[in-house]
CSV table of C-alpha atoms and ligand atoms in Angstrom, one decimal:
chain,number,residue,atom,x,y,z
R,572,UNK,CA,-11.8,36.5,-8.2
R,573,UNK,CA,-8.0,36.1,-6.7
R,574,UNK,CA,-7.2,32.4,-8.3
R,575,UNK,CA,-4.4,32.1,-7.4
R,576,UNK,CA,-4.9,33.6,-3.7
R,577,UNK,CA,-7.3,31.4,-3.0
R,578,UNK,CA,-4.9,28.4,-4.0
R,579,UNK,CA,-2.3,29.8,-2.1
R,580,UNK,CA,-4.8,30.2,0.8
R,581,UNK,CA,-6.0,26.4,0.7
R,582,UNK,CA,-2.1,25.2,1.3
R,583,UNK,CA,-1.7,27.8,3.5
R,584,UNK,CA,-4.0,25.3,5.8
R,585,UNK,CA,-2.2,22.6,5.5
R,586,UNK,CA,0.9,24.4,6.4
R,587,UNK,CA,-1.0,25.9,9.7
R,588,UNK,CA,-2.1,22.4,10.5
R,589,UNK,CA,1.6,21.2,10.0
R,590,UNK,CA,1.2,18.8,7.1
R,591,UNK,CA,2.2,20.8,4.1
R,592,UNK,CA,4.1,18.0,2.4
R,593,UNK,CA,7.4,18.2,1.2
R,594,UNK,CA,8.8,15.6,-1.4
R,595,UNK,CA,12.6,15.1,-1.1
R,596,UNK,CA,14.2,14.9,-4.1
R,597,UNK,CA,16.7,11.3,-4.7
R,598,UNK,CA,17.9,9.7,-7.1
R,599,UNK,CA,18.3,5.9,-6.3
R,600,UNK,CA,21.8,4.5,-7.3
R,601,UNK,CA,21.3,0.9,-8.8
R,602,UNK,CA,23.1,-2.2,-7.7
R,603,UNK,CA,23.6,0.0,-4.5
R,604,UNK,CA,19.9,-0.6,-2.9
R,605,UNK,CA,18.3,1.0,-0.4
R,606,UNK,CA,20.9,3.8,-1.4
R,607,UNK,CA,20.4,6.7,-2.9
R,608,UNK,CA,21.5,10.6,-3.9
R,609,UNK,CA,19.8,13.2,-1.7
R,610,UNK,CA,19.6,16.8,-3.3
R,611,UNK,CA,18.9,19.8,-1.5
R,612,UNK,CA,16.9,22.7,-1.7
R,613,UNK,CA,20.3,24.7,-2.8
R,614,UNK,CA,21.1,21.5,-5.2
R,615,UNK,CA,23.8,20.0,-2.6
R,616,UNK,CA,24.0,16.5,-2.9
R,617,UNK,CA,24.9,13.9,-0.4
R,618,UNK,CA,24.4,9.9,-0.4
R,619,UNK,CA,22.0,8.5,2.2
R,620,UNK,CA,19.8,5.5,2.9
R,621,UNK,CA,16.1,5.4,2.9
R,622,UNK,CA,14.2,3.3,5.4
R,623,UNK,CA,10.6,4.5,3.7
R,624,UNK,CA,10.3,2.8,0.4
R,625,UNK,CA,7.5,0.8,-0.5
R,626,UNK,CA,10.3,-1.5,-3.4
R,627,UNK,CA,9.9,-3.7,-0.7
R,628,UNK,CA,12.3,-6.0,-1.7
R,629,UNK,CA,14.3,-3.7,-4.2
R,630,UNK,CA,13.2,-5.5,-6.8
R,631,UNK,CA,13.0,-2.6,-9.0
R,632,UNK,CA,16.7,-2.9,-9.1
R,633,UNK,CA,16.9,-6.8,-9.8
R,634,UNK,CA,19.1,-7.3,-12.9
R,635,UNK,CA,16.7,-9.7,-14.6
R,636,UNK,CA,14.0,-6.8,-14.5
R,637,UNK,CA,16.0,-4.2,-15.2
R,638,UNK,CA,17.3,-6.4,-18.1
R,639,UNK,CA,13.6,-7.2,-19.2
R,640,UNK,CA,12.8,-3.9,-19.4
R,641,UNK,CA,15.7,-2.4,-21.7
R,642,UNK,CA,15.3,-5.2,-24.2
R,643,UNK,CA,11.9,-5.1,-24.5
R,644,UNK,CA,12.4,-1.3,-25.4
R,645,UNK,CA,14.9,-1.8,-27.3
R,646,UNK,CA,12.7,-4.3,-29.2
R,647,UNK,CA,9.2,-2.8,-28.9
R,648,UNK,CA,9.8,1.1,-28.2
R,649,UNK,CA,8.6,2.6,-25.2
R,650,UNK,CA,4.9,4.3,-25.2
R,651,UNK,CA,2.4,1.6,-25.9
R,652,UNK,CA,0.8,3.4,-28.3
R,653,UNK,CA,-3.0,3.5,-27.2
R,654,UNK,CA,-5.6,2.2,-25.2
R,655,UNK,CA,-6.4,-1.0,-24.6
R,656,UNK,CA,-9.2,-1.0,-27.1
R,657,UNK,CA,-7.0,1.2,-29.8
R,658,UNK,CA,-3.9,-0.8,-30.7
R,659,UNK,CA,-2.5,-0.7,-27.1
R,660,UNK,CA,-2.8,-4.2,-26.5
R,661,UNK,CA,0.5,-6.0,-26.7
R,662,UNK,CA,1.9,-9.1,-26.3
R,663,UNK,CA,4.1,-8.4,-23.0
R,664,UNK,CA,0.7,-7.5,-21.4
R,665,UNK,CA,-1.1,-10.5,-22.5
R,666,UNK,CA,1.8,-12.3,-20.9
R,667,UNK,CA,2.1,-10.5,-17.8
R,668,UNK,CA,-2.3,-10.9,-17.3
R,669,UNK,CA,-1.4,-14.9,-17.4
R,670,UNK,CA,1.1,-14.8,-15.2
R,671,UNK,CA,-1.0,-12.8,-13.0
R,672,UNK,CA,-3.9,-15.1,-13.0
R,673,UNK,CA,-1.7,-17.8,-12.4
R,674,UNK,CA,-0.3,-16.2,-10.0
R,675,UNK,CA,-4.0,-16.2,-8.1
R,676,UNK,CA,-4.8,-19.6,-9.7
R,677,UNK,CA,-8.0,-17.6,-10.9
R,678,UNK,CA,-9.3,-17.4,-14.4
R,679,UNK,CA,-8.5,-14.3,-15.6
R,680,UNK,CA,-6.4,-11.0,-14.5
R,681,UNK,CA,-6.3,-7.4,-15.7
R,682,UNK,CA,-3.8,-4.8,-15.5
R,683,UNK,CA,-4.6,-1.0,-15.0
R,684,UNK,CA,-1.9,1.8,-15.6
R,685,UNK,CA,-1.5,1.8,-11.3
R,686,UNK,CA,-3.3,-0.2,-8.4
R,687,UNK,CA,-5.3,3.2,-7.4
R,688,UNK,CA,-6.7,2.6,-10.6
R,689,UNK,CA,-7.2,-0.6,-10.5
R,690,UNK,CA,-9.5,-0.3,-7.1
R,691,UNK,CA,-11.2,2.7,-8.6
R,692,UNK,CA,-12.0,0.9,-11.8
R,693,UNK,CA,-12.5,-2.4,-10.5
R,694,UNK,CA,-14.7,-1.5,-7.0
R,695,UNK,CA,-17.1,1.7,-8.5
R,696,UNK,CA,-17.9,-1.2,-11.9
R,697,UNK,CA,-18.9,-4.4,-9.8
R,698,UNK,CA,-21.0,-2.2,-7.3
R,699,UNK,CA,-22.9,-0.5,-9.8
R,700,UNK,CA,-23.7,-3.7,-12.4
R,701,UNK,CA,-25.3,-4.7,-9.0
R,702,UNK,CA,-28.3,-4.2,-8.8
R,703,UNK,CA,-29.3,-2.6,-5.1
R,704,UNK,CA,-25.6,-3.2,-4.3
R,705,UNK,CA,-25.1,-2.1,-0.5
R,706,UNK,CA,-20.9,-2.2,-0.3
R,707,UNK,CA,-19.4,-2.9,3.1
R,708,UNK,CA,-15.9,-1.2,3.4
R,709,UNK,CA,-13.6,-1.5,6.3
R,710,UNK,CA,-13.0,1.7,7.9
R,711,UNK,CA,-9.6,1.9,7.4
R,712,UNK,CA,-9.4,1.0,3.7
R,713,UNK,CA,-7.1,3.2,1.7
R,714,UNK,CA,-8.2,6.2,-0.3
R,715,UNK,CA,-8.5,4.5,-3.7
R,716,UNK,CA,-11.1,1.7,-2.4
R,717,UNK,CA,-12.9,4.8,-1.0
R,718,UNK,CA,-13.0,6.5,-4.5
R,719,UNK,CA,-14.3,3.4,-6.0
R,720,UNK,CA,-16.9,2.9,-2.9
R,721,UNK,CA,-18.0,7.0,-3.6
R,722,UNK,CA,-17.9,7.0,-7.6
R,723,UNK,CA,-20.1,3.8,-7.7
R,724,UNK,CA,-22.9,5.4,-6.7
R,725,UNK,CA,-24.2,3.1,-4.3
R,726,UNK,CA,-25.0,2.7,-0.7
R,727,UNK,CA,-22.5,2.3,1.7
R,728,UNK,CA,-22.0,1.4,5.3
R,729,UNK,CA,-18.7,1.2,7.2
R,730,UNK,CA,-17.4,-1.3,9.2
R,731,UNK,CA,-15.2,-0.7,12.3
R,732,UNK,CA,-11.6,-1.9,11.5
R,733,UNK,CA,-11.3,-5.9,11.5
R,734,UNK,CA,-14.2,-6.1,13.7
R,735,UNK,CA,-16.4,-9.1,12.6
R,736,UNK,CA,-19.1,-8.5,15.1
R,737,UNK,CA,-19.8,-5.3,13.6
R,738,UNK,CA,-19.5,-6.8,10.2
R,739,UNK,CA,-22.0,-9.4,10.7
R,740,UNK,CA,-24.3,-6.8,12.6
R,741,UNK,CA,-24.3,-5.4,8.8
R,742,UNK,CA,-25.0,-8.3,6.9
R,743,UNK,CA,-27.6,-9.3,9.4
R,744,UNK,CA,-29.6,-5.7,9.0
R,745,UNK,CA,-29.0,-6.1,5.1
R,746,UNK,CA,-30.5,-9.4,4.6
R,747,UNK,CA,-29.8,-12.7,3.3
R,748,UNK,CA,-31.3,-11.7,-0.3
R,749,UNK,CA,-30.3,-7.9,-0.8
R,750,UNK,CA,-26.9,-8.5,-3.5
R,751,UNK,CA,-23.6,-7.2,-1.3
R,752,UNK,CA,-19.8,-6.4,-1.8
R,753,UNK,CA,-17.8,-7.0,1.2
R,754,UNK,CA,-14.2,-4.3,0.5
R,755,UNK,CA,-11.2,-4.7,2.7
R,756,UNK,CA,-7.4,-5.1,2.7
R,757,UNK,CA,-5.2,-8.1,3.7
R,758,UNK,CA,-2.3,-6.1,5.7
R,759,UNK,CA,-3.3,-2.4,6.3
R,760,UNK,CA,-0.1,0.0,5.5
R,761,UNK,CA,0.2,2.4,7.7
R,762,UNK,CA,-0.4,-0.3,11.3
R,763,UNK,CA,1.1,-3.4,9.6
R,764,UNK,CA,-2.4,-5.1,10.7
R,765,UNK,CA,-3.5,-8.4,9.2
R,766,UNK,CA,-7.6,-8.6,7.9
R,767,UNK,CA,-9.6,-11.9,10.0
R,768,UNK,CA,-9.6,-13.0,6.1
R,769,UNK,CA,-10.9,-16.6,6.4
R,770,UNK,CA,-13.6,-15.0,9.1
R,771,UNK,CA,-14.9,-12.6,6.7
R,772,UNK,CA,-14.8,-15.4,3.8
R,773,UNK,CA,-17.5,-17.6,5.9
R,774,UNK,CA,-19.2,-14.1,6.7
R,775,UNK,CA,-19.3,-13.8,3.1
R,776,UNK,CA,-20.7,-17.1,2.6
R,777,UNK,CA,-23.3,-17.0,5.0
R,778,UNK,CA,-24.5,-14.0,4.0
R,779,UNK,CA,-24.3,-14.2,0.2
R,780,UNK,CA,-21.4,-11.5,-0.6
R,781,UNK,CA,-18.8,-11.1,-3.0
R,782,UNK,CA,-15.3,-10.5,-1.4
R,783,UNK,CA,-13.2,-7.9,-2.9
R,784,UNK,CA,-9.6,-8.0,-1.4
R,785,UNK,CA,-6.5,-5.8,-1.7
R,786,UNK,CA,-3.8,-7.0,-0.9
R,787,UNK,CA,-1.5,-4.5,-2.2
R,788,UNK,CA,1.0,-4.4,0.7
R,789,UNK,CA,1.1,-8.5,0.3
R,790,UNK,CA,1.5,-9.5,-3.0
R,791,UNK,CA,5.7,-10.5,-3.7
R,792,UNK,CA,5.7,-10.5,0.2
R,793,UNK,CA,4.2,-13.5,1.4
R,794,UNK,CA,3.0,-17.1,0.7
R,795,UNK,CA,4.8,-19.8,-1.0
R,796,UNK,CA,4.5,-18.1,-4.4
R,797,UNK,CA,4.2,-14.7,-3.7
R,798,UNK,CA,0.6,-14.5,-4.1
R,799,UNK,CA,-0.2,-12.7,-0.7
R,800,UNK,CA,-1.5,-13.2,2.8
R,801,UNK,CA,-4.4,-15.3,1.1
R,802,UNK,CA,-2.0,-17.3,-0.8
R,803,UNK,CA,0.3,-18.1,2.9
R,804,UNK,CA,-2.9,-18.8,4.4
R,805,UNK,CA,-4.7,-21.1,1.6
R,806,UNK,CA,-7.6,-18.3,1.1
R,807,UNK,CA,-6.8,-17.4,-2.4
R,808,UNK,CA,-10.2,-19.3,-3.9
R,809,UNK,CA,-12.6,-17.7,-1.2
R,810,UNK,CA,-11.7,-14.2,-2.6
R,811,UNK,CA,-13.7,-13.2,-5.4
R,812,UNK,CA,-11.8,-10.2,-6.7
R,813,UNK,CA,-8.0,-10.0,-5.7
R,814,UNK,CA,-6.3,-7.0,-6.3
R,815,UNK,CA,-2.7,-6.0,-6.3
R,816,UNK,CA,0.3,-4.0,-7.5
R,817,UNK,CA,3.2,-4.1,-9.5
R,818,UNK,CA,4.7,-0.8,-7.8
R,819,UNK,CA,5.5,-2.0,-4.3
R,820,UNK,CA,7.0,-5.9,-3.9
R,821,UNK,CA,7.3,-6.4,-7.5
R,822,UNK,CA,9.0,-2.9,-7.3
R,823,UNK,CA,7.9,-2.2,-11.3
R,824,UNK,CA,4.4,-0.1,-12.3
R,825,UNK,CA,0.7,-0.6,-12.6
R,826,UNK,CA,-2.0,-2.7,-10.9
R,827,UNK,CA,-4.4,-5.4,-11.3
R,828,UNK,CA,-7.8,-7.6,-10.3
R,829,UNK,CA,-7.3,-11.7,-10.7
R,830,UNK,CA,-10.8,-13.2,-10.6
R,831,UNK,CA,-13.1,-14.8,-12.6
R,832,UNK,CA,-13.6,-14.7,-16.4
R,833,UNK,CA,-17.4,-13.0,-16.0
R,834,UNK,CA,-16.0,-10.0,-13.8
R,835,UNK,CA,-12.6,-9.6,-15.6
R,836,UNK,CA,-14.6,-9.4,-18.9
R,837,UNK,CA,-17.7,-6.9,-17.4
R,838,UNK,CA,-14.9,-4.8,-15.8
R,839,UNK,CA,-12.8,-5.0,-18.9
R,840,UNK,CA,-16.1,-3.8,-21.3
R,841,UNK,CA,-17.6,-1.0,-18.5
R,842,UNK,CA,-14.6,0.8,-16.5
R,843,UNK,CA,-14.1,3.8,-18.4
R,844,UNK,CA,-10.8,3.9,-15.7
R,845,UNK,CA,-10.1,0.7,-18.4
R,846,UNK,CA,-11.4,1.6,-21.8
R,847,UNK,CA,-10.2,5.4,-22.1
R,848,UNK,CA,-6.5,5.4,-21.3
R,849,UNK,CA,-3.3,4.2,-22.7
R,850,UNK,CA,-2.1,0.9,-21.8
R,851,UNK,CA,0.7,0.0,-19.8
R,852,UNK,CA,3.8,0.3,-21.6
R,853,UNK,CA,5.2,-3.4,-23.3
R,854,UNK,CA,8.8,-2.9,-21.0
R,855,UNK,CA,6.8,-2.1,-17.8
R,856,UNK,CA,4.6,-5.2,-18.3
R,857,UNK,CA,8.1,-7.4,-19.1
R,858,UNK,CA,9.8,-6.1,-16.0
R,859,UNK,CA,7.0,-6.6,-14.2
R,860,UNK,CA,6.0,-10.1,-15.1
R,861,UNK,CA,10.0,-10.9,-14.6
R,862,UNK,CA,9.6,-9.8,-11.1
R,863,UNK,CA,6.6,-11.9,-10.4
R,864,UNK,CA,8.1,-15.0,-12.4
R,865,UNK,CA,11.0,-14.8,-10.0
R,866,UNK,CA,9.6,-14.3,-6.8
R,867,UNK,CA,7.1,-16.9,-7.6
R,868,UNK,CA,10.1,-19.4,-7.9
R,869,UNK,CA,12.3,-17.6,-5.2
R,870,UNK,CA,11.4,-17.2,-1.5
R,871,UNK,CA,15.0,-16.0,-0.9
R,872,UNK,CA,13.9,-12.5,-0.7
R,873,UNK,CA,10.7,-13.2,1.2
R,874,UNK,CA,12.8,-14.8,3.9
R,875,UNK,CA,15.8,-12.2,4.1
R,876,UNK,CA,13.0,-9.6,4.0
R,877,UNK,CA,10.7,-11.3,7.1
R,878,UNK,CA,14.4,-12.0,8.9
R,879,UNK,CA,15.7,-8.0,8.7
R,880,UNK,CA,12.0,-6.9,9.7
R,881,UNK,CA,11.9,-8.5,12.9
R,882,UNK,CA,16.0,-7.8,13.4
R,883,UNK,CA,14.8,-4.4,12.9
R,884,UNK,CA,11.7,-4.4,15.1
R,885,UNK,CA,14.0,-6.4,17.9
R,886,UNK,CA,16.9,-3.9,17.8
R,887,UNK,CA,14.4,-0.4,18.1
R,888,UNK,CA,12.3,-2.2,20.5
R,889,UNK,CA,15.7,-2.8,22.8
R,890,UNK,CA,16.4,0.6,22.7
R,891,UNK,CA,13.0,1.3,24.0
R,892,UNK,CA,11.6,3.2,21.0
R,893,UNK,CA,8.3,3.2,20.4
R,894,UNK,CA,7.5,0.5,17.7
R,895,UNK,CA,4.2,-0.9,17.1
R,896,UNK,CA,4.4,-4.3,17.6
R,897,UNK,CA,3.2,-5.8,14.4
R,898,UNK,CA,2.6,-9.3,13.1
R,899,UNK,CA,4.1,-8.2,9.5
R,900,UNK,CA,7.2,-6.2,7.5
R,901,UNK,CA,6.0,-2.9,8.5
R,902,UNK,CA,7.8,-1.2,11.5
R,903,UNK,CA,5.5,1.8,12.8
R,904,UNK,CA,7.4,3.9,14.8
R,905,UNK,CA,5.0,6.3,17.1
R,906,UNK,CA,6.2,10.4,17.4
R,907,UNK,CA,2.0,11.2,18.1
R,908,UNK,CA,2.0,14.8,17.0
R,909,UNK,CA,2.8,15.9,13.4
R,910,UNK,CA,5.1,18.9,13.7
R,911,UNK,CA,7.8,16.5,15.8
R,912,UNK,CA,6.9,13.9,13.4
R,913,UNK,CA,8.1,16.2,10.3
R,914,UNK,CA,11.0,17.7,12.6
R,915,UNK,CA,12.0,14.2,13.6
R,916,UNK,CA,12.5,13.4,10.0
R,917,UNK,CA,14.0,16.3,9.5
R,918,UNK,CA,16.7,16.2,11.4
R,919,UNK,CA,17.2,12.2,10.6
R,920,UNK,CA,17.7,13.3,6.9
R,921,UNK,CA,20.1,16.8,8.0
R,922,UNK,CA,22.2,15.0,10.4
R,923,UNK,CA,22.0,11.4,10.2
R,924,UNK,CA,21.7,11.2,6.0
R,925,UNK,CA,18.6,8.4,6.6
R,926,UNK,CA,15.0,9.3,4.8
R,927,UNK,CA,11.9,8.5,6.5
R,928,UNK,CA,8.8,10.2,5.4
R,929,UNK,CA,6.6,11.9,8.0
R,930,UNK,CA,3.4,10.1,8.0
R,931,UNK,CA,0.8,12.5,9.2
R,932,UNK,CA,-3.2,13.0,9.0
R,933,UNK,CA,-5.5,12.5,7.4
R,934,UNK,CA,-3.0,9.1,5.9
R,935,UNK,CA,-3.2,8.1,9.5
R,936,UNK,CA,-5.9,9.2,12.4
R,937,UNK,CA,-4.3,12.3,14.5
R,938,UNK,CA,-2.6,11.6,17.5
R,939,UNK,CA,-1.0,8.4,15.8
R,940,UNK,CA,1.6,10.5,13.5
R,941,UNK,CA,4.2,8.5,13.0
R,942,UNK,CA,7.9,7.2,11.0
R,943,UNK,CA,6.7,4.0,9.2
R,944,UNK,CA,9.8,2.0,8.4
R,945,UNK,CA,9.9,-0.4,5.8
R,946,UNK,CA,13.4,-2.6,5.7
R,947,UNK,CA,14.2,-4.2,3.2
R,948,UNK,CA,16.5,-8.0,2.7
R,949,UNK,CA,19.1,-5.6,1.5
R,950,UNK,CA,19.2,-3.2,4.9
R,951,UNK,CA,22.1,-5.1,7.0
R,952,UNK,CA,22.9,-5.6,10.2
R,953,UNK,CA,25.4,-2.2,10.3
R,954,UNK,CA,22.3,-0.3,8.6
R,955,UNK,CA,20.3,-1.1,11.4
R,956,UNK,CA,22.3,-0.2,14.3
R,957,UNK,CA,23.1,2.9,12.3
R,958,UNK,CA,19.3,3.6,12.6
R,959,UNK,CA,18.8,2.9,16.1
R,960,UNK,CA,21.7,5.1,16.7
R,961,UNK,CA,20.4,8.2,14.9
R,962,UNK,CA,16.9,7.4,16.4
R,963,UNK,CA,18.3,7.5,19.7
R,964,UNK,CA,19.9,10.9,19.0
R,965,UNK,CA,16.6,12.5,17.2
R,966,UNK,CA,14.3,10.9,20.4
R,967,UNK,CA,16.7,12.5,22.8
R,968,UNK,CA,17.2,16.2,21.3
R,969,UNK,CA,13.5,16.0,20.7
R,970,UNK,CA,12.4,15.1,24.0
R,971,UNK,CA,10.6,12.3,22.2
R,972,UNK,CA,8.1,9.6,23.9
R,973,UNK,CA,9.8,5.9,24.5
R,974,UNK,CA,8.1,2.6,24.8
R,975,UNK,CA,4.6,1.9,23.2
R,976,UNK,CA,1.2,1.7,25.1
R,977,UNK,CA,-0.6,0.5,22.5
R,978,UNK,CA,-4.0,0.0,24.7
R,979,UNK,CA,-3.8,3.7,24.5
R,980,UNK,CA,-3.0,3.9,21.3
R,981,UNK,CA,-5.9,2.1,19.7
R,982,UNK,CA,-8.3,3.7,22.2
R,983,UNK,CA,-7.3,7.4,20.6
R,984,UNK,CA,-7.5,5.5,17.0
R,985,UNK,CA,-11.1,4.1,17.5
R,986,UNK,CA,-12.0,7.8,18.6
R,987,UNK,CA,-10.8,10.1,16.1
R,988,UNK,CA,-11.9,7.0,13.4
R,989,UNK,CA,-15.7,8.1,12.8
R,990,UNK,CA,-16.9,5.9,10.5
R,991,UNK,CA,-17.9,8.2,7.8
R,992,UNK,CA,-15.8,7.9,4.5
R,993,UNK,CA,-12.5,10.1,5.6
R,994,UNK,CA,-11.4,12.8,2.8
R,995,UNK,CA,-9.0,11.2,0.6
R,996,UNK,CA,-5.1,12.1,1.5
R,997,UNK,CA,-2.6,10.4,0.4
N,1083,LIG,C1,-0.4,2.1,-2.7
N,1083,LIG,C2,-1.7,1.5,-2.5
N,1083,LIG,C3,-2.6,1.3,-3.6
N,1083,LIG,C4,-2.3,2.0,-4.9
N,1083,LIG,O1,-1.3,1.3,-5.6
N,1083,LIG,P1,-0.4,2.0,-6.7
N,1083,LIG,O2,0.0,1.0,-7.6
N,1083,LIG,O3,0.7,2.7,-6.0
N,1083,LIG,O4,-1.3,3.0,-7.4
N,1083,LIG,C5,-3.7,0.6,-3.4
N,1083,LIG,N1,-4.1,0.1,-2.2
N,1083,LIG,C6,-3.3,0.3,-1.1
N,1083,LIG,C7,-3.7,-0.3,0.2
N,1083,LIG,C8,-2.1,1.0,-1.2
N,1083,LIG,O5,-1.3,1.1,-0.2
């Protein structure tokens, strides 16, 4: 057998299909966010800005966290030194799993080592202590609720994205009496889409489910404390099961569930995703409950962040380029095929010294490849002219499309979007 031919073979495919992926290689400067070193394939090294990062509000270079971090290691060392259940519990993490329940203003919270985790963990354990479980997933959750959904074991049905007809359709067919798990997100990534939350909490109700939220791309971001769309729109105690991360608008490491003391204990005593690796480490947990402390007092960030979003979205969307209009911080920009897609950020990295990611299938249905921005409160005024500029330049040597029809767009989304469980990309 050729092992290492038949590797070679498999990427091969990807790079036929144009979406080999290629990580680019920065080092970001502190105190100097969204900036950042840029090396080269030939180690050249230039400074550039990134308009891709999910450090939403570059937290992960506030000085308190940064701060919290480096004494906590200097006080406690750096691993952990174990699992949860072996001598890895420490007193940072208790901290930071009150501050998240608080946070939720549920009963108890617990932290996994990342928020893929976390929805593995956390979705596979509550469907299968179920009995008969039948889990209803959005069709456009991301890849870690799906390998929760798959690895529990239980039946599954998919329901079209955000539609509640077709969710209550479900429910209806299922039964007042048969036990179900309703998955979904609050703001879906890669559109910048909001979930009918409060619909699907009376859905929920009616029907007898449990509501398992992630809210991932909210939590730091919105609502008066930072506790996410459902804590903005007064829905945080008609969620069962919240989930969230620490990597994105807290801008630190690992993920968690807030809910109620019965599911945070079962979880906690069945997920082997819990039991049988090492705990996150004491400095991480500090920063990270820093982060959340401050946000939940501050909404300084939250408001420059909102205000440069829709500067952002206003300024491309003069120009005529192709943004999705979106009711959040996430500023899709639609190229529609993934070889321009890649050569678009290409040559905005080469010539322009800005970083955007390619986003390409199966991360988002084909036909809909796309630059998802993500500004920042710290990407000015001059940044963002600076980026319409190059944008300009890239759409015009690329013969690029302008404007957006999105009636088009989500007609080609609802097509390619079967609602079988996708393969998981990134
Ligand atoms: C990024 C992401 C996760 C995973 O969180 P990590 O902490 O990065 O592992 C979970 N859900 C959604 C919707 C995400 O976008």
């Amino acid at each position: 057998m050729d092992y290492t031919g038949l590797f070679e073979d498999a990427v091969d495919v990807l790079r036929r299909e144009k979406r080999y992926r290629v990580f680019a290689d920065l080092e970001r400067i502190a105190g100097r966010f969204p900036r950042a070193t840029y090396r080269d394939s030939a180690a050249n090294t230039k400074e550039i800005t990134i308009w891709c990062s999910n450090d939403y509000l570059g937290m992960g270079q506030n000085k308190n966290v940064i701060a919290a971090m480096r004494e906590t290691a200097s006080e406690m060392g750096v691993g952990a030194g174990g699992t949860r259940n072996i001598s890895g519990t420490n007193r940072p993490l208790v901290e930071l799993e009150r501050t998240l329940a608080d946070l939720h203003r549920k009963e108890s919270a617990l932290v996994f080592t990342s928020g893929f985790v976390s929805n593995e963990a956390a979705i596979s354990t509550i469907a299968r202590l179920i009995p008969n479980c039948l889990i209803l997933s959005d069709q456009l959750n991301h890849a870690s609720m799906i390998a929760g959904v798959r690895l529990s074991g239980m039946q599954k049905q998919i329901f079209r994205h955000n539609d509640m007809e077709h969710l209550r359709e479900l429910l209806e067919a299922a039964g007042k009496k048969r036990p179900k798990l309703i998955v979904f997100e609050s703001i879906y990534s890669m559109d910048g889409d909001i979930a009918p939350i409060a619909e699907i909490a009376d859905l929920a109700e009616e029907f007898g489910a449990l509501t398992y939220i992630d809210e991932v791309h909210a939590v730091g971001l919105y609502g008066p404390r930072g506790g996410g769309i459902c804590d903005r729109d007064g829905l945080m105690e008609r969620m069962d099961i919240i989930e969230g991360t620490m990597a994105k608008g807290f801008g630190t490491m690992g993920g968690y569930i807030a809910t109620s003391k019965a599911i945070a204990d079962a979880i906690r005593s069945y997920a082997p995703e819990f039991i049988f690796t090492t705990a996150l480490p004491p400095a991480i947990c500090a920063a990270a409950r820093a982060s959340i402390e401050h946000l939940k007092s501050s909404s300084a960030e939250r408001e420059a962040h909102q205000r440069q979003a829709a500067r952002t979205k206003e300024i491309l969307g003069e120009a005529n380029l192709p943004v999705m209009p979106t009711k959040t911080h996430i500023v899709p920009l639609i190229v529609g095929d993934a070889r321009l897609c890649k050569a678009a950020s290409d040559m905005l990295l080469e010539k322009h010294n800005i970083y955007i990611q390619p986003i390409n299938y199966p991360t988002v249905p084909k036909g809909t490849e796309r630059l998802r921005i993500t500004p920042t409160p710290l990407h000015d005024e001059k940044m963002i002219v600076a980026l319409r500029d190059a944008l300009l330049n890239v759409w015009q040597i690329l013969d690029l499309p302008k404007g957006v029809d999105t009636s088009e767009l989500t007609a080609r989304k609802l097509n390619s979007g079967d609602l079988t469980l996708p393969t998981i990309g990134g």
